[in-house]
Amino acid sequence: ERKVQALVDGKIPFYEPYMEELVADARENLKFTTSYAEAIPGAHVVFIAVGTPPGKNGSPDLRYLEAAARGIGEHIGDQFLVVVNKSTVPIGSGNWVGALVREAYEKKNGKKANGAFAVASNPEFLREGSAILDSLYPDRVVIGADQQRTSEVLYSLYRPILDQTFKAPSYMPRPEGLGAVPLISADLASAELIKYAANAFLALKISYINEIGQLAEKVGADIGQVAKGIGLDARIGTRFLQAGIGWGGSCFGKDTAALVATASEYGLDAQIVKAAREVNAHQRDRVVEKLLGELKILKGRTIGLLGLAFKPHTDDLREAPALDIARQLLDRGARVKVHDPVAMERFQKENAGLDVTCVATAEEVAADADAVVLVTEWPEYRELHWDKIKATMHNPVILDGRNLLNRTALTRAGFKVLGLAG
Ligand code: UGA
């Protein structure tokens, strides 16, 4: 209710570039409500976009999805309704949601739900921080449905995006050379699997480059050059080969865990995905190991963390590497100072349990610190006056967890620069 009220007041309850502008532009066509009775009857399409946070054994917690499905079922009107799973849901959920909607409908109306609705899967591929760009100009649209009639409804809904016939907003111009967007029209189970398989593959790519990064460090190779050198092979591609602390966020961790859990329900061992998860978890431990290697003792030391959000251009802290690293440092008796350009307010609200000091500027993070760790690759951290910062530090040690900074310049300025890859 708090979130919906914020939206009614024109405020966005999280940080996402240009979201406020988009919502303001669409004002006339948008209505926010917490009431199913207001939202569902008369709708042609209802998107379920509730959270599916990780539950026990890696399987997602589906109680919000269940509540939404029942709420929809109870309020379907006379109009044929397409219920779309936009949330990332385990394979088979389309059928399950269908059963819940049907049950709720039949209980409420005392008649069979035949033909009143159908369920479709329409997985989301947007990235936080570039959500609008990814939504308006996607690489592809995937629609999963078991009946042609259902896919047709969604096809006509997506048509302006598929054909790119909508007027591009001034703050998000259409990328040059963008043609028609490919549509994958699949069955429900395939669409559901596409989502997990895509996220797991991206996660594998990151863990792969981090594994190669460890080797690069040992042999004295430059991981940036290695990533470029392999990425320019069109079969591999340059994106998602940025080595560093690894992935965080609400998607890769949860979705790789869910894929492993689903595979195991079917008696399969998803070894490659499991290995990617292990490499990712180890990257965070390596930050602490590196600091320990350099400073020998962490007890009583002051460590500054630059960046809290799981990646730049968002204030999302879910599974953020910074939280894990801060916790490990605190456990070893260090004092921790933190800064983030946008996520600090949310951090203060959500992480009261973590005994760290929030400071207003990146410079303050470094003042009197024994080491600074760059955790999130906010572009402004690259522009800091590192030579001035060095003079204020107790110990000029910097661990560039994202390979963002100019290592040569920092070394020349007298810093001891640590990294996680060569
Ligand atoms: C991810 C996917 O990229 C989206 O396609 C998908 O729709 C979304 O999950 C979802 O399932 O909802 P997101 O988690 O918002 O999007 O963010 P990403 O840009 O994928 O970054 C995830 C993490 O990987 C971040 O912590 C980022 O710092 C890290 N990363 C990314 C790397 O360490 N190296 C890279 O080369 C790229």
XYZ file of C-alpha atoms and ligand atoms in Angstrom:
459
model
C 0.000 0.000 0.000
C 2.868 2.329 0.806
C 4.376 1.725 -2.630
C 1.100 2.212 -4.433
C 0.495 5.455 -2.536
C 3.957 6.678 -3.553
C 3.103 5.948 -7.191
C -0.226 7.776 -6.887
C 1.794 10.756 -5.622
C 4.071 10.513 -8.664
C 7.001 9.129 -6.685
C 8.967 6.036 -7.667
C 9.593 3.748 -4.695
C 13.068 2.713 -5.955
C 15.848 4.272 -7.972
C 15.754 3.581 -11.703
C 17.042 6.102 -14.244
C 14.209 7.936 -16.116
C 11.437 5.964 -14.428
C 9.958 9.134 -12.970
C 9.858 10.738 -16.422
C 8.267 7.646 -17.964
C 5.559 7.430 -15.315
C 4.890 11.163 -15.623
C 4.562 10.860 -19.432
C 2.148 7.942 -19.093
C 0.175 9.571 -16.295
C -3.085 9.738 -18.255
C -2.987 6.027 -19.027
C -1.889 4.866 -15.629
C -3.899 4.084 -12.572
C -2.529 2.595 -9.375
C -4.671 0.658 -6.950
C -4.392 -2.052 -4.318
C -7.860 -3.352 -5.128
C -8.335 -6.410 -7.365
C -11.952 -5.379 -7.873
C -10.811 -2.127 -9.475
C -8.007 -3.586 -11.546
C -9.173 -6.930 -12.925
C -12.740 -6.825 -14.335
C -12.719 -5.589 -17.913
C -8.967 -6.108 -18.390
C -7.774 -7.954 -21.497
C -4.371 -8.736 -20.041
C -3.172 -8.937 -16.454
C 0.539 -9.135 -15.743
C 1.632 -10.818 -12.540
C 4.878 -9.120 -11.569
C 5.172 -10.011 -7.896
C 8.425 -10.942 -6.181
C 9.519 -14.578 -6.105
C 12.276 -14.341 -3.467
C 14.457 -17.332 -2.687
C 12.814 -19.780 -0.303
C 14.023 -23.070 1.150
C 16.555 -25.234 -0.817
C 16.923 -22.602 -3.478
C 13.354 -22.949 -4.707
C 11.560 -19.623 -4.927
C 8.932 -18.611 -2.401
C 5.699 -18.569 -4.383
C 3.246 -17.256 -1.830
C 2.891 -13.834 -3.513
C 2.300 -15.496 -6.849
C -0.328 -17.719 -5.300
C -2.113 -14.766 -3.669
C -2.108 -12.854 -6.954
C -3.460 -15.828 -8.915
C -6.316 -16.312 -6.458
C -7.089 -12.592 -6.375
C -7.297 -12.534 -10.158
C -9.459 -15.671 -10.330
C -11.985 -14.164 -7.950
C -12.365 -10.996 -10.021
C -12.394 -12.108 -13.648
C -15.258 -10.374 -15.460
C -16.981 -11.329 -18.730
C -14.016 -10.349 -20.842
C -11.615 -13.128 -22.000
C -8.547 -12.524 -19.862
C -4.925 -13.394 -20.504
C -3.078 -13.843 -17.225
C 0.619 -13.286 -17.840
C 3.398 -14.555 -15.618
C 5.968 -11.789 -15.768
C 7.556 -12.841 -12.501
C 10.384 -15.338 -12.842
C 8.700 -18.547 -11.859
C 9.748 -22.180 -11.731
C 9.131 -24.275 -14.778
C 5.585 -25.577 -14.611
C 4.218 -22.521 -12.823
C 2.061 -21.561 -15.775
C -0.029 -24.663 -15.195
C -0.056 -24.107 -11.464
C -1.191 -20.478 -11.791
C -3.848 -21.653 -14.244
C -5.130 -24.143 -11.689
C -5.239 -21.505 -8.921
C -7.037 -18.938 -11.050
C -9.536 -21.591 -12.183
C -10.169 -22.794 -8.633
C -10.731 -19.242 -7.343
C -12.985 -18.402 -10.296
C -15.110 -21.520 -9.919
C -15.452 -21.106 -6.173
C -16.538 -17.499 -6.533
C -18.847 -17.931 -9.536
C -20.141 -21.451 -8.983
C -19.560 -22.289 -12.657
C -16.832 -23.724 -14.860
C -14.094 -21.308 -15.945
C -13.861 -22.766 -19.475
C -12.866 -20.030 -21.903
C -12.846 -17.241 -19.283
C -9.091 -16.917 -19.177
C -5.770 -18.404 -20.280
C -2.284 -18.239 -18.808
C 0.799 -17.082 -20.692
C 4.435 -16.724 -19.774
C 6.246 -13.575 -20.866
C 9.669 -13.596 -19.231
C 11.437 -10.365 -18.445
C 14.976 -9.678 -19.636
C 15.476 -6.117 -18.457
C 18.418 -5.205 -16.265
C 17.996 -2.936 -13.284
C 19.652 0.378 -14.023
C 18.804 0.158 -17.732
C 15.258 -1.127 -17.345
C 13.593 1.345 -19.705
C 16.141 0.940 -22.474
C 15.887 -2.848 -22.235
C 12.073 -2.763 -22.216
C 11.585 -0.405 -25.147
C 14.407 -1.787 -27.294
C 14.712 -5.447 -26.309
C 16.885 -8.054 -28.039
C 13.796 -10.261 -28.265
C 10.329 -10.766 -26.842
C 9.377 -14.231 -25.625
C 5.757 -15.284 -25.374
C 4.850 -18.692 -24.053
C 1.305 -19.953 -24.362
C -0.389 -23.232 -25.016
C -3.155 -21.756 -27.211
C -2.852 -19.642 -30.309
C -5.585 -17.254 -29.153
C -3.525 -16.360 -26.085
C -0.323 -15.654 -28.005
C -2.290 -13.470 -30.411
C -3.501 -11.206 -27.610
C 0.064 -10.690 -26.445
C 1.344 -10.308 -29.971
C -0.994 -7.397 -30.569
C -0.040 -5.895 -27.208
C 3.667 -6.037 -28.066
C 3.299 -5.009 -31.664
C 4.499 -1.381 -31.228
C 7.653 -2.700 -29.584
C 8.152 -5.548 -32.057
C 7.721 -3.219 -35.027
C 9.265 -0.243 -33.209
C 6.417 2.013 -34.262
C 5.973 3.861 -30.944
C 7.314 7.372 -30.463
C 10.624 7.112 -28.618
C 10.793 9.233 -25.451
C 13.246 12.146 -25.672
C 15.292 10.789 -22.748
C 15.598 7.330 -24.283
C 16.072 7.654 -28.025
C 15.851 4.580 -30.201
C 19.322 3.069 -30.711
C 20.574 3.665 -34.218
C 20.103 0.801 -36.614
C 17.551 -1.001 -34.451
C 15.251 -3.008 -36.689
C 12.218 -5.097 -35.875
C 12.497 -6.982 -32.602
C 12.391 -10.787 -32.946
C 9.483 -12.579 -31.315
C 9.850 -16.069 -29.915
C 6.450 -17.656 -29.687
C 6.815 -20.825 -27.653
C 4.887 -23.159 -25.403
C 4.608 -22.304 -21.702
C 7.353 -24.609 -20.432
C 9.855 -23.444 -23.060
C 9.259 -19.779 -22.239
C 9.738 -20.500 -18.552
C 12.961 -22.402 -19.209
C 14.279 -19.667 -21.540
C 14.277 -17.214 -18.657
C 16.259 -19.428 -16.276
C 18.605 -20.662 -18.971
C 19.353 -17.068 -20.081
C 20.136 -15.824 -16.576
C 22.202 -18.901 -15.765
C 24.191 -18.475 -18.975
C 24.959 -14.828 -18.189
C 25.974 -15.866 -14.682
C 28.242 -18.581 -16.165
C 29.880 -16.008 -18.402
C 30.751 -13.808 -15.432
C 32.052 -16.721 -13.360
C 33.997 -17.985 -16.333
C 35.826 -14.687 -16.792
C 36.449 -14.539 -13.047
C 38.000 -17.992 -13.126
C 40.186 -16.962 -16.064
C 40.941 -13.733 -14.139
C 42.441 -15.718 -11.285
C 44.697 -17.508 -13.736
C 45.550 -14.216 -15.460
C 46.721 -12.887 -12.131
C 49.001 -15.887 -11.628
C 50.557 -15.778 -15.092
C 50.795 -11.987 -15.277
C 48.186 -11.541 -18.022
C 45.805 -8.574 -18.334
C 42.221 -9.817 -17.925
C 40.784 -6.743 -19.680
C 42.740 -7.601 -22.806
C 41.914 -11.279 -22.468
C 38.180 -10.521 -22.181
C 38.318 -8.289 -25.241
C 40.377 -10.803 -27.153
C 37.932 -13.614 -26.598
C 34.813 -11.435 -26.657
C 35.423 -10.125 -30.157
C 34.809 -13.625 -31.405
C 31.177 -13.136 -32.396
C 30.345 -16.580 -31.066
C 31.385 -15.450 -27.594
C 30.510 -11.718 -27.558
C 32.110 -8.981 -25.457
C 29.266 -8.373 -23.016
C 29.134 -9.814 -19.500
C 32.835 -10.553 -19.509
C 33.716 -7.877 -16.973
C 35.836 -9.627 -14.325
C 35.621 -8.596 -10.695
C 33.775 -9.256 -7.463
C 31.116 -11.139 -9.388
C 27.396 -10.912 -9.645
C 24.951 -9.831 -6.978
C 21.324 -8.766 -7.189
C 18.019 -10.461 -6.908
C 18.181 -12.407 -10.164
C 21.320 -14.405 -10.904
C 21.721 -15.849 -7.401
C 18.060 -16.745 -7.095
C 17.619 -18.025 -10.627
C 20.742 -20.175 -10.686
C 19.665 -21.658 -7.326
C 16.188 -22.331 -8.712
C 17.606 -23.994 -11.818
C 19.797 -26.254 -9.674
C 16.760 -27.065 -7.483
C 14.517 -27.839 -10.470
C 17.186 -30.015 -12.067
C 17.562 -31.941 -8.839
C 13.790 -32.483 -8.594
C 14.165 -34.302 -11.895
C 17.179 -36.296 -10.659
C 19.715 -34.144 -12.544
C 22.845 -32.546 -11.170
C 23.291 -29.083 -12.773
C 27.073 -29.189 -12.332
C 28.044 -26.257 -14.533
C 25.548 -23.900 -12.895
C 26.613 -25.085 -9.431
C 30.252 -24.401 -10.290
C 29.375 -20.881 -11.477
C 27.705 -20.223 -8.120
C 30.737 -21.465 -6.210
C 33.150 -19.304 -8.209
C 30.901 -16.320 -7.552
C 30.742 -16.853 -3.799
C 34.497 -17.333 -3.665
C 35.153 -13.946 -5.299
C 33.725 -12.205 -2.219
C 35.901 -14.250 0.131
C 38.908 -13.371 -1.990
C 38.392 -9.672 -1.249
C 38.840 -10.356 2.440
C 41.734 -12.776 1.797
C 43.530 -10.132 -0.273
C 43.103 -7.484 2.413
C 44.304 -9.907 5.038
C 47.310 -10.786 2.889
C 48.240 -7.127 2.571
C 47.389 -5.783 6.028
C 48.100 -9.032 7.970
C 45.739 -7.990 10.746
C 42.204 -6.732 10.161
C 41.255 -6.255 13.805
C 41.109 -2.535 14.559
C 41.753 -1.574 10.923
C 39.487 0.828 9.086
C 38.315 -0.375 5.690
C 36.360 1.861 3.326
C 33.877 0.410 0.844
C 33.007 2.374 -2.267
C 29.583 1.271 -3.445
C 26.790 -0.631 -1.728
C 24.287 -1.346 -4.511
C 24.763 -4.665 -6.322
C 25.649 -2.695 -9.428
C 25.680 0.938 -10.570
C 22.543 2.964 -11.452
C 20.314 1.217 -8.939
C 19.712 1.402 -5.200
C 18.955 -2.325 -5.008
C 20.870 -4.016 -2.194
C 19.577 -7.529 -2.596
C 22.479 -9.985 -2.502
C 24.843 -7.053 -2.882
C 28.481 -8.155 -2.578
C 29.182 -5.073 -0.399
C 26.945 -6.421 2.382
C 28.690 -9.779 2.412
C 32.128 -8.190 2.377
C 31.194 -5.712 5.131
C 29.880 -8.563 7.271
C 33.065 -10.604 6.832
C 35.241 -7.592 7.685
C 33.186 -6.771 10.787
C 33.446 -10.407 11.891
C 37.213 -10.060 11.735
C 37.121 -6.986 13.933
C 37.607 -4.278 11.292
C 35.795 -0.962 11.266
C 33.908 -0.373 8.050
C 32.987 2.914 6.383
C 30.720 2.903 3.364
C 29.530 5.215 0.610
C 27.164 4.879 -2.329
C 25.866 7.653 -4.606
C 22.215 6.503 -4.398
C 21.796 3.417 -2.201
C 22.734 4.855 1.170
C 19.227 5.837 2.227
C 17.885 2.390 1.451
C 20.885 0.831 3.172
C 20.196 2.785 6.352
C 16.568 1.696 6.294
C 17.133 -1.958 5.476
C 20.412 -2.908 7.127
C 20.243 -1.590 10.636
C 21.952 -4.797 11.814
C 25.255 -4.041 10.094
C 27.472 -1.886 12.299
C 29.128 0.250 9.626
C 29.525 4.019 9.282
C 27.824 5.675 6.322
C 29.651 8.745 5.047
C 28.465 11.389 2.605
C 31.343 11.343 0.135
C 33.804 8.919 -1.396
C 36.641 11.065 -0.025
C 35.383 10.528 3.518
C 35.407 6.762 3.000
C 39.128 6.971 2.334
C 40.052 9.404 5.123
C 42.162 7.560 7.733
C 41.384 4.205 6.112
C 43.876 1.351 6.019
C 42.425 0.239 2.701
C 39.647 1.185 0.314
C 37.724 -1.428 -1.655
C 35.906 -0.417 -4.818
C 32.889 -2.718 -4.707
C 30.420 -1.171 -7.159
C 31.568 0.257 -10.473
C 29.838 3.653 -10.244
C 31.441 5.753 -13.018
C 32.012 8.696 -10.643
C 34.500 6.648 -8.651
C 36.755 6.625 -11.663
C 36.818 10.421 -11.659
C 37.940 10.845 -8.041
C 41.126 12.823 -7.331
C 43.025 9.832 -6.123
C 46.281 11.710 -5.509
C 44.532 14.017 -3.033
C 42.749 11.055 -1.459
C 46.025 9.231 -0.916
C 47.278 11.984 1.403
C 44.301 11.471 3.723
C 44.617 7.690 4.006
C 46.318 5.906 6.831
C 47.620 3.328 4.431
C 47.417 3.904 0.668
C 45.966 0.501 -0.240
C 43.201 0.170 -2.788
C 41.485 -2.998 -3.884
C 39.776 -2.426 -7.215
C 37.094 -5.091 -7.098
C 35.707 -4.192 -10.531
C 38.822 -3.422 -12.568
C 37.443 0.077 -12.959
C 40.405 2.255 -12.052
C 43.566 3.142 -13.886
C 45.981 0.865 -12.154
C 49.121 2.387 -13.688
C 48.161 5.921 -12.638
C 47.301 4.786 -9.109
C 50.564 2.906 -8.735
C 52.436 5.944 -10.008
C 50.597 8.047 -7.402
C 52.035 5.753 -4.724
C 49.081 3.446 -4.080
C 49.455 -0.244 -3.459
C 46.802 -1.533 -5.866
C 45.204 -4.922 -5.347
C 42.732 -6.627 -7.663
C 40.923 -9.906 -8.052
C 42.201 -10.610 -11.550
C 45.371 -9.899 -13.489
C 19.758 -9.717 -14.804
C 19.793 -10.011 -16.305
O 20.916 -9.357 -16.903
C 18.512 -9.546 -16.974
O 18.536 -9.918 -18.346
C 17.304 -10.193 -16.274
O 16.078 -9.718 -16.797
C 17.359 -9.850 -14.796
O 18.586 -10.312 -14.229
C 16.182 -10.521 -14.108
O 16.150 -11.751 -14.060
O 15.241 -9.833 -13.704
P 20.176 -7.561 -13.256
O 20.287 -8.558 -12.142
O 19.295 -6.389 -13.095
O 19.725 -8.302 -14.615
O 21.641 -6.979 -13.519
P 22.879 -7.350 -14.464
O 23.214 -6.178 -15.274
O 22.677 -8.633 -15.168
O 24.045 -7.547 -13.384
C 24.021 -8.610 -12.430
C 25.320 -8.651 -11.672
O 26.386 -9.125 -12.476
C 25.770 -7.305 -11.097
O 26.204 -7.482 -9.772
C 26.926 -6.922 -11.998
O 27.862 -6.096 -11.342
C 27.502 -8.291 -12.332
N 28.264 -8.307 -13.610
C 27.635 -8.051 -14.789
C 29.612 -8.639 -13.604
O 30.210 -8.913 -12.530
N 30.297 -8.662 -14.793
C 29.687 -8.401 -15.972
O 30.377 -8.464 -17.029
C 28.324 -8.082 -15.975
